[in-house]
CSV table of C-alpha atoms and ligand atoms in Angstrom, one decimal:
chain,number,residue,atom,x,y,z
A,1,MET,CA,-4.6,21.5,26.8
A,2,SER,CA,-1.0,20.6,26.9
A,3,ASP,CA,-0.5,18.5,29.9
A,4,THR,CA,-2.7,15.7,28.1
A,5,GLY,CA,-0.1,15.3,26.4
A,6,LYS,CA,-1.6,14.7,23.0
A,7,GLY,CA,-2.2,18.5,21.7
A,8,PRO,CA,-5.2,20.6,21.8
A,9,ASP,CA,-6.9,19.1,18.9
A,10,ARG,CA,-6.1,15.4,19.5
A,11,VAL,CA,-8.2,14.8,22.9
A,12,GLY,CA,-11.6,13.8,23.0
A,13,ASP,CA,-14.7,16.3,24.0
A,14,GLY,CA,-14.9,16.1,27.6
A,15,THR,CA,-11.2,16.2,28.0
A,16,ARG,CA,-11.1,19.6,26.1
A,17,ALA,CA,-14.3,20.9,27.9
A,18,VAL,CA,-13.1,20.4,32.0
A,19,ARG,CA,-9.5,21.4,30.9
A,20,ALA,CA,-10.7,24.6,28.4
A,21,GLY,CA,-9.4,27.8,28.9
A,22,LEU,CA,-7.4,26.7,32.2
A,23,PRO,CA,-4.1,28.9,33.2
A,24,GLU,CA,-1.1,27.3,34.0
A,25,PRO,CA,-0.8,25.4,37.5
A,26,VAL,CA,0.8,28.0,39.5
A,27,LYS,CA,1.8,26.5,43.2
A,28,HIS,CA,-1.0,27.5,45.8
A,29,GLU,CA,-3.0,29.2,43.3
A,30,PRO,CA,-6.6,27.5,42.6
A,31,THR,CA,-7.2,25.7,39.4
A,32,LEU,CA,-9.9,28.4,37.8
A,33,PRO,CA,-8.9,31.8,39.7
A,34,GLY,CA,-12.2,33.6,40.4
A,35,PRO,CA,-13.9,36.4,39.0
A,36,VAL,CA,-12.3,39.4,39.2
A,37,PHE,CA,-14.0,42.0,40.1
A,38,ALA,CA,-12.8,45.6,38.6
A,39,ALA,CA,-13.8,48.5,37.4
A,40,HIS,CA,-10.1,49.9,36.5
A,41,PHE,CA,-7.0,48.5,37.2
A,42,HIS,CA,-3.5,50.1,38.2
A,43,LEU,CA,-2.1,51.9,36.0
A,44,PRO,CA,0.9,53.7,36.4
A,45,GLY,CA,2.4,55.7,33.7
A,46,GLU,CA,1.9,55.1,30.1
A,47,VAL,CA,-1.1,53.1,29.4
A,48,THR,CA,0.3,49.3,28.5
A,49,GLY,CA,-1.0,45.8,28.7
A,50,PRO,CA,-4.4,44.7,28.3
A,51,TYR,CA,-6.2,45.4,31.5
A,52,ALA,CA,-6.7,49.2,31.9
A,53,TYR,CA,-10.2,49.8,32.3
A,54,GLY,CA,-13.2,47.0,33.0
A,55,ARG,CA,-15.2,48.2,29.9
A,56,ASP,CA,-12.6,47.0,27.5
A,57,ASP,CA,-10.9,43.7,29.5
A,58,ASN,CA,-11.2,41.6,32.4
A,59,PRO,CA,-8.6,38.7,33.5
A,60,THR,CA,-11.7,36.7,34.0
A,61,TRP,CA,-13.1,37.5,30.3
A,62,THR,CA,-9.9,36.3,29.4
A,63,LEU,CA,-9.8,32.9,30.6
A,64,LEU,CA,-13.7,32.1,29.3
A,65,GLU,CA,-12.8,33.5,25.6
A,66,ARG,CA,-9.7,31.3,25.8
A,67,ALA,CA,-12.2,28.4,26.8
A,68,ILE,CA,-14.5,29.1,24.2
A,69,GLY,CA,-12.2,29.4,21.4
A,70,GLU,CA,-10.4,25.8,22.7
A,71,LEU,CA,-13.9,24.4,22.1
A,72,GLU,CA,-14.8,26.5,18.9
A,73,ALA,CA,-11.6,25.9,16.8
A,74,PRO,CA,-9.2,23.4,18.8
A,75,GLY,CA,-5.8,24.0,18.0
A,76,GLN,CA,-6.4,27.1,16.0
A,77,ASP,CA,-3.8,30.2,17.4
A,78,ASP,CA,-5.5,32.9,15.1
A,79,VAL,CA,-8.7,32.2,16.4
A,80,GLU,CA,-9.9,35.3,18.5
A,81,THR,CA,-12.7,35.3,20.7
A,82,LEU,CA,-14.7,38.0,22.6
A,83,VAL,CA,-17.8,37.5,25.3
A,84,PHE,CA,-20.6,40.0,25.2
A,85,ALA,CA,-23.4,40.4,28.1
A,86,SER,CA,-25.7,38.4,26.0
A,87,GLY,CA,-26.5,36.5,22.3
A,88,MET,CA,-28.1,39.5,21.3
A,89,ALA,CA,-25.0,41.7,21.9
A,90,ALA,CA,-22.9,39.5,19.9
A,91,ILE,CA,-24.9,39.4,17.0
A,92,SER,CA,-25.4,43.0,17.0
A,93,SER,CA,-21.9,43.4,17.1
A,94,VAL,CA,-20.7,41.4,14.4
A,95,LEU,CA,-24.2,43.1,12.3
A,96,PHE,CA,-23.6,46.4,13.1
A,97,SER,CA,-19.4,46.5,13.3
A,98,GLN,CA,-19.3,44.8,9.4
A,99,LEU,CA,-21.8,46.8,7.8
A,100,ARG,CA,-22.2,49.8,6.3
A,101,ALA,CA,-25.4,52.2,4.6
A,102,GLY,CA,-26.0,50.4,1.4
A,103,ASP,CA,-24.3,47.4,2.2
A,104,ALA,CA,-26.8,44.3,1.7
A,105,VAL,CA,-27.0,41.6,4.5
A,106,VAL,CA,-28.9,37.9,4.3
A,107,LEU,CA,-30.9,36.7,7.0
A,108,PRO,CA,-33.0,33.8,7.7
A,109,SER,CA,-36.7,34.4,7.6
A,110,ASP,CA,-36.7,31.8,10.2
A,111,GLY,CA,-34.8,32.4,13.1
A,112,TYR,CA,-34.5,33.7,16.5
A,113,GLN,CA,-37.6,35.7,17.1
A,114,ALA,CA,-35.4,39.1,17.7
A,115,LEU,CA,-33.9,39.4,14.4
A,116,PRO,CA,-36.7,41.5,12.6
A,117,LEU,CA,-35.9,44.0,15.5
A,118,VAL,CA,-32.3,43.9,14.3
A,119,ARG,CA,-33.8,44.4,10.7
A,120,ALA,CA,-35.4,47.0,11.2
A,121,GLN,CA,-32.5,48.5,13.2
A,122,LEU,CA,-30.1,47.6,9.8
A,123,GLU,CA,-32.8,48.7,7.5
A,124,ALA,CA,-32.9,52.3,9.6
A,125,TYR,CA,-29.2,52.9,8.8
A,126,GLY,CA,-29.5,52.3,5.6
A,127,ILE,CA,-28.9,48.6,5.0
A,128,GLU,CA,-30.6,46.4,2.4
A,129,VAL,CA,-31.6,43.7,4.6
A,130,ARG,CA,-33.0,40.5,2.5
A,131,THR,CA,-34.6,37.4,3.8
A,132,ALA,CA,-34.2,33.3,3.1
A,133,PRO,CA,-35.6,30.2,5.5
A,134,THR,CA,-32.9,27.8,6.2
A,135,GLY,CA,-33.9,24.8,4.8
A,136,GLY,CA,-32.9,23.7,1.4
A,137,ASP,CA,-30.4,26.6,1.2
A,138,ALA,CA,-32.6,28.8,0.1
A,139,GLN,CA,-30.4,31.7,1.0
A,140,LEU,CA,-28.1,31.1,-1.9
A,141,GLU,CA,-30.5,32.4,-4.4
A,142,VAL,CA,-30.6,36.5,-2.7
A,143,LEU,CA,-26.8,36.3,-2.2
A,144,ASP,CA,-26.0,38.4,-5.1
A,145,GLY,CA,-23.7,41.0,-4.2
A,146,ALA,CA,-24.4,40.8,-0.3
A,147,ARG,CA,-21.7,41.9,2.3
A,148,LEU,CA,-22.6,39.7,4.9
A,149,LEU,CA,-24.6,36.4,5.3
A,150,TRP,CA,-26.0,34.9,8.3
A,151,ILE,CA,-27.0,31.5,8.9
A,152,GLU,CA,-28.5,29.7,11.8
A,153,SER,CA,-28.6,26.3,11.6
A,154,PRO,CA,-30.6,24.7,13.2
A,155,SER,CA,-32.3,27.3,13.5
A,156,ASN,CA,-35.1,28.2,16.0
A,157,PRO,CA,-37.4,27.2,16.7
A,158,GLY,CA,-38.5,25.8,13.4
A,159,LEU,CA,-34.5,23.0,13.8
A,160,ASP,CA,-34.1,23.5,9.7
A,161,VAL,CA,-30.9,23.0,9.1
A,162,CYS,CA,-28.8,24.7,5.7
A,163,ASP,CA,-25.2,23.3,4.6
A,164,ILE,CA,-23.1,26.0,6.3
A,165,ARG,CA,-20.2,24.6,3.8
A,166,ARG,CA,-22.5,24.7,0.5
A,167,LEU,CA,-23.4,28.2,1.5
A,168,ALA,CA,-19.9,29.5,3.0
A,169,ARG,CA,-18.5,28.7,-0.1
A,170,ALA,CA,-21.0,30.5,-2.2
A,171,ALA,CA,-21.0,33.3,0.0
A,172,HIS,CA,-16.7,33.9,-0.2
A,173,ALA,CA,-16.9,33.4,-3.8
A,174,GLN,CA,-19.0,37.2,-3.6
A,175,GLY,CA,-16.8,38.6,-1.7
A,176,ALA,CA,-19.1,38.3,1.3
A,177,LEU,CA,-18.6,37.2,4.7
A,178,VAL,CA,-20.4,34.2,6.7
A,179,ALA,CA,-21.7,34.4,10.3
A,180,VAL,CA,-23.0,31.4,12.0
A,181,ASP,CA,-25.2,31.5,15.3
A,182,ASN,CA,-24.1,28.7,16.6
A,183,THR,CA,-26.3,28.7,20.0
A,184,LEU,CA,-28.6,25.5,19.4
A,185,ALA,CA,-25.4,23.5,18.2
A,186,THR,CA,-23.0,24.4,20.8
A,187,PRO,CA,-19.6,24.1,19.4
A,188,LEU,CA,-19.5,20.4,20.9
A,189,GLY,CA,-22.4,20.1,18.3
A,190,GLN,CA,-21.0,22.2,15.5
A,191,ARG,CA,-17.5,24.3,14.4
A,192,PRO,CA,-18.8,26.7,12.4
A,193,LEU,CA,-15.2,28.0,11.2
A,194,GLU,CA,-14.3,24.6,10.7
A,195,LEU,CA,-17.1,24.9,7.9
A,196,GLY,CA,-15.6,27.8,6.2
A,197,ALA,CA,-17.4,30.5,8.7
A,198,ASP,CA,-15.5,34.1,9.2
A,199,PHE,CA,-17.7,34.5,12.8
A,200,SER,CA,-18.9,32.0,14.9
A,201,VAL,CA,-21.6,33.7,17.2
A,202,ALA,CA,-23.7,32.6,20.0
A,203,SER,CA,-26.3,32.8,23.0
A,204,GLY,CA,-24.0,31.4,26.4
A,205,THR,CA,-27.3,31.7,27.7
A,206,LYS,CA,-27.9,28.5,26.7
A,207,GLN,CA,-26.7,25.0,26.5
A,208,LEU,CA,-22.9,26.2,26.8
A,209,THR,CA,-23.4,27.6,30.2
A,210,GLY,CA,-27.0,25.2,30.7
A,211,HIS,CA,-28.3,26.6,34.1
A,212,GLY,CA,-30.4,28.6,33.7
A,213,ASP,CA,-29.0,31.5,35.9
A,214,LEU,CA,-27.1,33.8,33.5
A,215,LEU,CA,-26.9,35.6,30.5
A,216,LEU,CA,-24.0,35.7,28.0
A,217,GLY,CA,-22.5,35.6,24.1
A,218,TYR,CA,-19.7,35.3,22.3
A,219,VAL,CA,-18.4,35.9,18.9
A,220,THR,CA,-15.2,33.7,17.3
A,221,GLY,CA,-13.7,34.8,14.5
A,222,ARG,CA,-10.3,34.4,12.7
A,223,ASP,CA,-10.0,37.7,10.8
A,224,ALA,CA,-8.2,40.1,12.9
A,225,GLU,CA,-9.1,43.3,11.3
A,226,ALA,CA,-13.5,42.1,11.2
A,227,MET,CA,-12.7,41.0,15.5
A,228,ALA,CA,-10.8,44.6,16.3
A,229,ALA,CA,-14.5,45.8,14.7
A,230,VAL,CA,-16.3,43.6,16.9
A,231,ARG,CA,-14.2,44.5,19.6
A,232,ARG,CA,-14.3,48.1,19.2
A,233,TRP,CA,-18.4,47.7,18.7
A,234,ARG,CA,-18.3,46.0,22.5
A,235,LYS,CA,-15.9,49.2,23.9
A,236,ILE,CA,-18.8,51.6,22.2
A,237,VAL,CA,-21.6,50.0,23.4
A,238,GLY,CA,-20.1,48.7,26.4
A,239,ALA,CA,-22.0,45.1,26.3
A,240,ILE,CA,-19.9,43.6,28.5
A,241,SER,CA,-20.2,40.4,30.9
A,242,GLY,CA,-20.0,41.0,34.3
A,243,PRO,CA,-17.3,38.9,35.9
A,244,MET,CA,-19.3,36.8,38.1
A,245,GLU,CA,-21.4,35.7,35.5
A,246,ALA,CA,-18.1,35.2,32.8
A,247,TRP,CA,-16.8,33.3,35.7
A,248,LEU,CA,-19.9,30.8,36.3
A,249,ALA,CA,-20.0,30.3,32.6
A,250,HIS,CA,-16.2,28.9,32.7
A,251,ARG,CA,-17.3,27.0,35.5
A,252,SER,CA,-20.2,25.2,34.0
A,253,ILE,CA,-18.6,24.6,30.3
A,254,ALA,CA,-16.5,22.2,32.4
A,255,THR,CA,-19.7,19.6,31.8
A,256,LEU,CA,-20.7,20.8,28.7
A,257,GLN,CA,-20.0,17.6,27.5
A,258,LEU,CA,-21.6,15.5,30.1
A,259,ARG,CA,-24.7,17.7,30.3
A,260,ALA,CA,-24.8,17.9,25.9
A,261,ASP,CA,-24.9,13.9,26.0
A,262,ARG,CA,-27.2,13.5,28.4
A,263,GLN,CA,-29.6,16.3,27.3
A,264,ASN,CA,-29.4,15.4,23.8
A,265,ALA,CA,-29.7,12.0,23.8
A,266,THR,CA,-32.9,12.3,25.8
A,267,ALA,CA,-34.2,14.8,23.3
A,268,LEU,CA,-33.9,12.1,20.7
A,269,ALA,CA,-35.9,9.8,23.2
A,270,VAL,CA,-38.4,12.4,23.7
A,271,ALA,CA,-38.9,12.3,19.9
A,272,GLU,CA,-38.9,9.2,19.2
A,273,ALA,CA,-41.9,8.3,21.7
A,274,LEU,CA,-43.7,11.4,20.2
A,275,ARG,CA,-43.3,10.1,16.5
A,276,GLN,CA,-45.3,7.5,17.5
A,277,ARG,CA,-48.7,9.7,19.0
A,278,PRO,CA,-51.0,10.4,16.2
A,279,GLU,CA,-51.7,14.0,17.7
A,280,ILE,CA,-48.1,15.6,17.0
A,281,SER,CA,-47.8,17.0,13.6
A,282,GLY,CA,-44.5,18.6,12.4
A,283,LEU,CA,-42.1,16.9,14.7
A,284,ARG,CA,-38.6,17.8,14.3
A,285,HIS,CA,-35.7,17.4,15.6
A,286,PRO,CA,-32.1,16.9,13.4
A,287,GLY,CA,-31.0,13.8,15.3
A,288,LEU,CA,-34.1,12.0,14.3
A,289,PRO,CA,-33.1,9.7,11.0
A,290,GLY,CA,-36.8,11.0,9.6
A,291,ASP,CA,-36.4,14.5,10.0
A,292,PRO,CA,-36.3,16.2,6.8
A,293,ALA,CA,-32.9,18.3,8.0
A,294,HIS,CA,-31.4,14.8,8.8
A,295,LYS,CA,-28.7,14.0,6.4
A,296,VAL,CA,-27.6,17.5,6.1
A,297,ALA,CA,-27.1,17.5,10.2
A,298,ALA,CA,-25.1,14.8,10.3
A,299,GLN,CA,-22.6,15.9,7.4
A,300,GLN,CA,-21.7,19.2,9.4
A,301,MET,CA,-23.1,18.5,12.9
A,302,ARG,CA,-21.2,16.2,15.8
A,303,ARG,CA,-24.0,16.7,18.7
A,304,TYR,CA,-27.7,17.6,17.2
A,305,GLY,CA,-29.4,19.9,20.3
A,306,CYS,CA,-31.8,19.4,23.2
A,307,VAL,CA,-34.5,20.5,21.7
A,308,VAL,CA,-37.7,19.4,20.0
A,309,SER,CA,-40.4,21.0,18.4
A,310,PHE,CA,-43.6,20.0,17.6
A,311,THR,CA,-47.1,21.1,17.0
A,312,LEU,CA,-50.1,20.1,18.6
A,313,PRO,CA,-54.3,19.8,17.1
A,314,THR,CA,-54.9,23.7,18.6
A,315,ARG,CA,-53.6,26.5,21.2
A,316,ALA,CA,-55.3,25.1,23.6
A,317,ARG,CA,-54.8,21.6,23.9
A,318,ALA,CA,-51.0,22.8,23.5
A,319,GLU,CA,-51.7,24.9,26.8
A,320,ARG,CA,-53.3,21.5,28.8
A,321,PHE,CA,-50.5,19.7,27.4
A,322,LEU,CA,-47.8,22.5,29.0
A,323,GLU,CA,-50.3,22.5,32.4
A,324,ALA,CA,-50.5,18.6,32.4
A,325,LEU,CA,-46.5,18.6,32.6
A,326,HIS,CA,-44.9,17.9,35.9
A,327,LEU,CA,-41.3,17.8,34.9
A,328,VAL,CA,-41.4,20.3,32.4
A,329,GLU,CA,-41.5,23.7,32.9
A,330,ASP,CA,-43.8,26.1,31.2
A,331,ALA,CA,-40.7,28.8,30.5
A,332,THR,CA,-38.8,30.1,27.7
A,333,SER,CA,-35.2,29.2,26.7
A,334,PHE,CA,-33.8,26.6,26.2
A,335,GLY,CA,-30.4,24.3,26.6
A,336,GLY,CA,-31.0,24.1,30.7
A,337,VAL,CA,-30.4,21.1,32.8
A,338,ARG,CA,-34.0,21.8,33.8
A,339,SER,CA,-36.4,20.8,30.8
A,340,THR,CA,-38.9,23.6,30.1
A,341,ALA,CA,-41.2,24.0,27.2
A,342,GLU,CA,-43.3,26.6,26.1
A,343,ARG,CA,-46.2,27.2,23.2
A,344,ARG,CA,-44.3,29.6,20.9
A,345,GLY,CA,-46.8,31.0,19.4
A,346,ARG,CA,-47.4,33.1,23.0
A,347,TRP,CA,-44.9,35.5,21.6
A,348,GLY,CA,-46.1,36.4,18.7
A,349,GLY,CA,-43.1,37.0,16.8
A,350,ASP,CA,-42.6,33.3,15.0
A,351,PRO,CA,-44.1,32.5,12.1
A,352,VAL,CA,-45.5,29.1,13.8
A,353,PRO,CA,-49.0,27.2,14.4
A,354,GLU,CA,-51.6,28.3,17.5
A,355,GLY,CA,-50.1,24.7,18.9
A,356,PHE,CA,-46.5,24.4,18.3
A,357,ILE,CA,-44.4,23.4,21.3
A,358,ARG,CA,-40.7,24.1,21.3
A,359,MET,CA,-39.5,21.6,24.2
A,360,SER,CA,-35.8,22.0,25.6
A,361,VAL,CA,-34.8,18.6,27.1
A,362,GLY,CA,-32.9,18.6,30.5
A,363,ALA,CA,-30.9,16.3,32.1
A,364,GLU,CA,-33.9,14.7,34.5
A,365,ASP,CA,-33.5,10.5,33.9
A,366,PRO,CA,-34.8,10.0,30.1
A,367,GLU,CA,-37.5,7.3,31.4
A,368,ASP,CA,-38.9,9.9,33.7
A,369,LEU,CA,-38.7,12.2,31.0
A,370,VAL,CA,-40.6,10.4,28.3
A,371,ALA,CA,-43.2,9.0,31.1
A,372,ASP,CA,-43.9,13.0,31.8
A,373,VAL,CA,-44.7,13.8,28.1
A,374,LEU,CA,-46.9,10.8,27.7
A,375,ARG,CA,-49.0,11.4,30.6
A,376,ALA,CA,-49.4,14.6,29.6
A,377,LEU,CA,-50.2,14.1,26.0
A,378,ASP,CA,-53.2,11.6,27.2
A,379,GLU,CA,-54.2,13.8,30.1
A,380,SER,CA,-54.7,16.9,27.9
A,381,ALA,CA,-56.7,15.0,25.6
A,382,ASP,CA,-60.2,16.3,24.0
B,1,PLP,C1,-30.7,31.4,18.4
B,1,PLP,C2,-30.5,32.5,19.2
B,1,PLP,N1,-29.5,33.1,19.1
B,1,PLP,C3,-29.7,33.8,19.7
B,1,PLP,C4,-30.3,34.2,21.0
B,1,PLP,C5,-30.1,35.4,21.9
B,1,PLP,O1,-29.3,35.5,22.7
B,1,PLP,P1,-29.6,36.1,24.3
B,1,PLP,O2,-31.3,35.6,24.8
B,1,PLP,O3,-28.4,35.2,25.3
B,1,PLP,O4,-29.3,37.7,24.0
B,1,PLP,C6,-31.2,33.3,21.1
B,1,PLP,C7,-32.3,33.5,22.1
B,1,PLP,O5,-32.8,32.8,22.7
B,1,PLP,C8,-31.8,32.7,20.2
B,1,PLP,O6,-31.9,31.1,20.1
């Protein structure tokens, strides 16, 4: 970053994204070195240096971790980032490395649908799990004596938002650690550590990498001791990213600002178009001025994400709508350059109505996408 001449915290997001994590230029070497495929590294004599065995460290991860750290916490050299095989590997590494039997943890009741599975496992290990919805900072009510507060803001799939700064302050006053799932916002949309969190945790499978072709997760944290425990957990469980995925992720981060700005602006245009339709209820997008979460979102987010949620009157109508779309694939996940949507109730894990749709807006031309959505709504009408 130094060659921009402005310091890492002064440059714009596009500049930061294209340069994130790049090594100092070396004559005849590529700008971004290729993936290092190695199970083990030459290691004569004493065990010294970072690279000894491929489950512990890899030079391709190092560059990616540096890149993510520069986006999550620009200019903060004391921050450490660790990459994982998936978002769930990253989430589990924080929860299971920081909590002990007898501890209490607060989880969102409306978070990502694998959290109830995590909850069951935490409880099996003797950890007390409390839940509260994301909206209205409801987690404040159940913080008393907790060891860790887990925030997912915006939440998936309901897109509620909580006041991260307020919750972090309250949690710290009680001695609790704070982790924020930053998947939906991406580090260009929200910087949880600046808002007071101890960990920013995310699935890099989504908009961070944005092409729907890899799984990845990461944890960024500033407490060296806590991060040492997270690193130890990665070593024990071996939930590591392959070097090819790590390299693809790093390559993709270069276009994060371009993708996010395009996709997020189109998501707002789609939401505005949906707002005019009488058959739509429960429309949510944190960037919509009338959204219940917009005021808090505007305080802490710099971009509002590419996901829009809404409900059609019945399951049958939602299924017909999805089938009628030409430019939007019926698929799960979100954040990719190709638009996707799904009837979330088909998984059975989210507390949502049968006609609830989560739509992830891609990089198609906005007018094409809006036209496709409106046409599919017309064609799927009873
Ligand atoms: C908010 C959120 N966190 C975590 C995850 C898990 O990420 P991964 O699928 O990369 O394990 C997801 C996946 O959809 C998610 O939406």
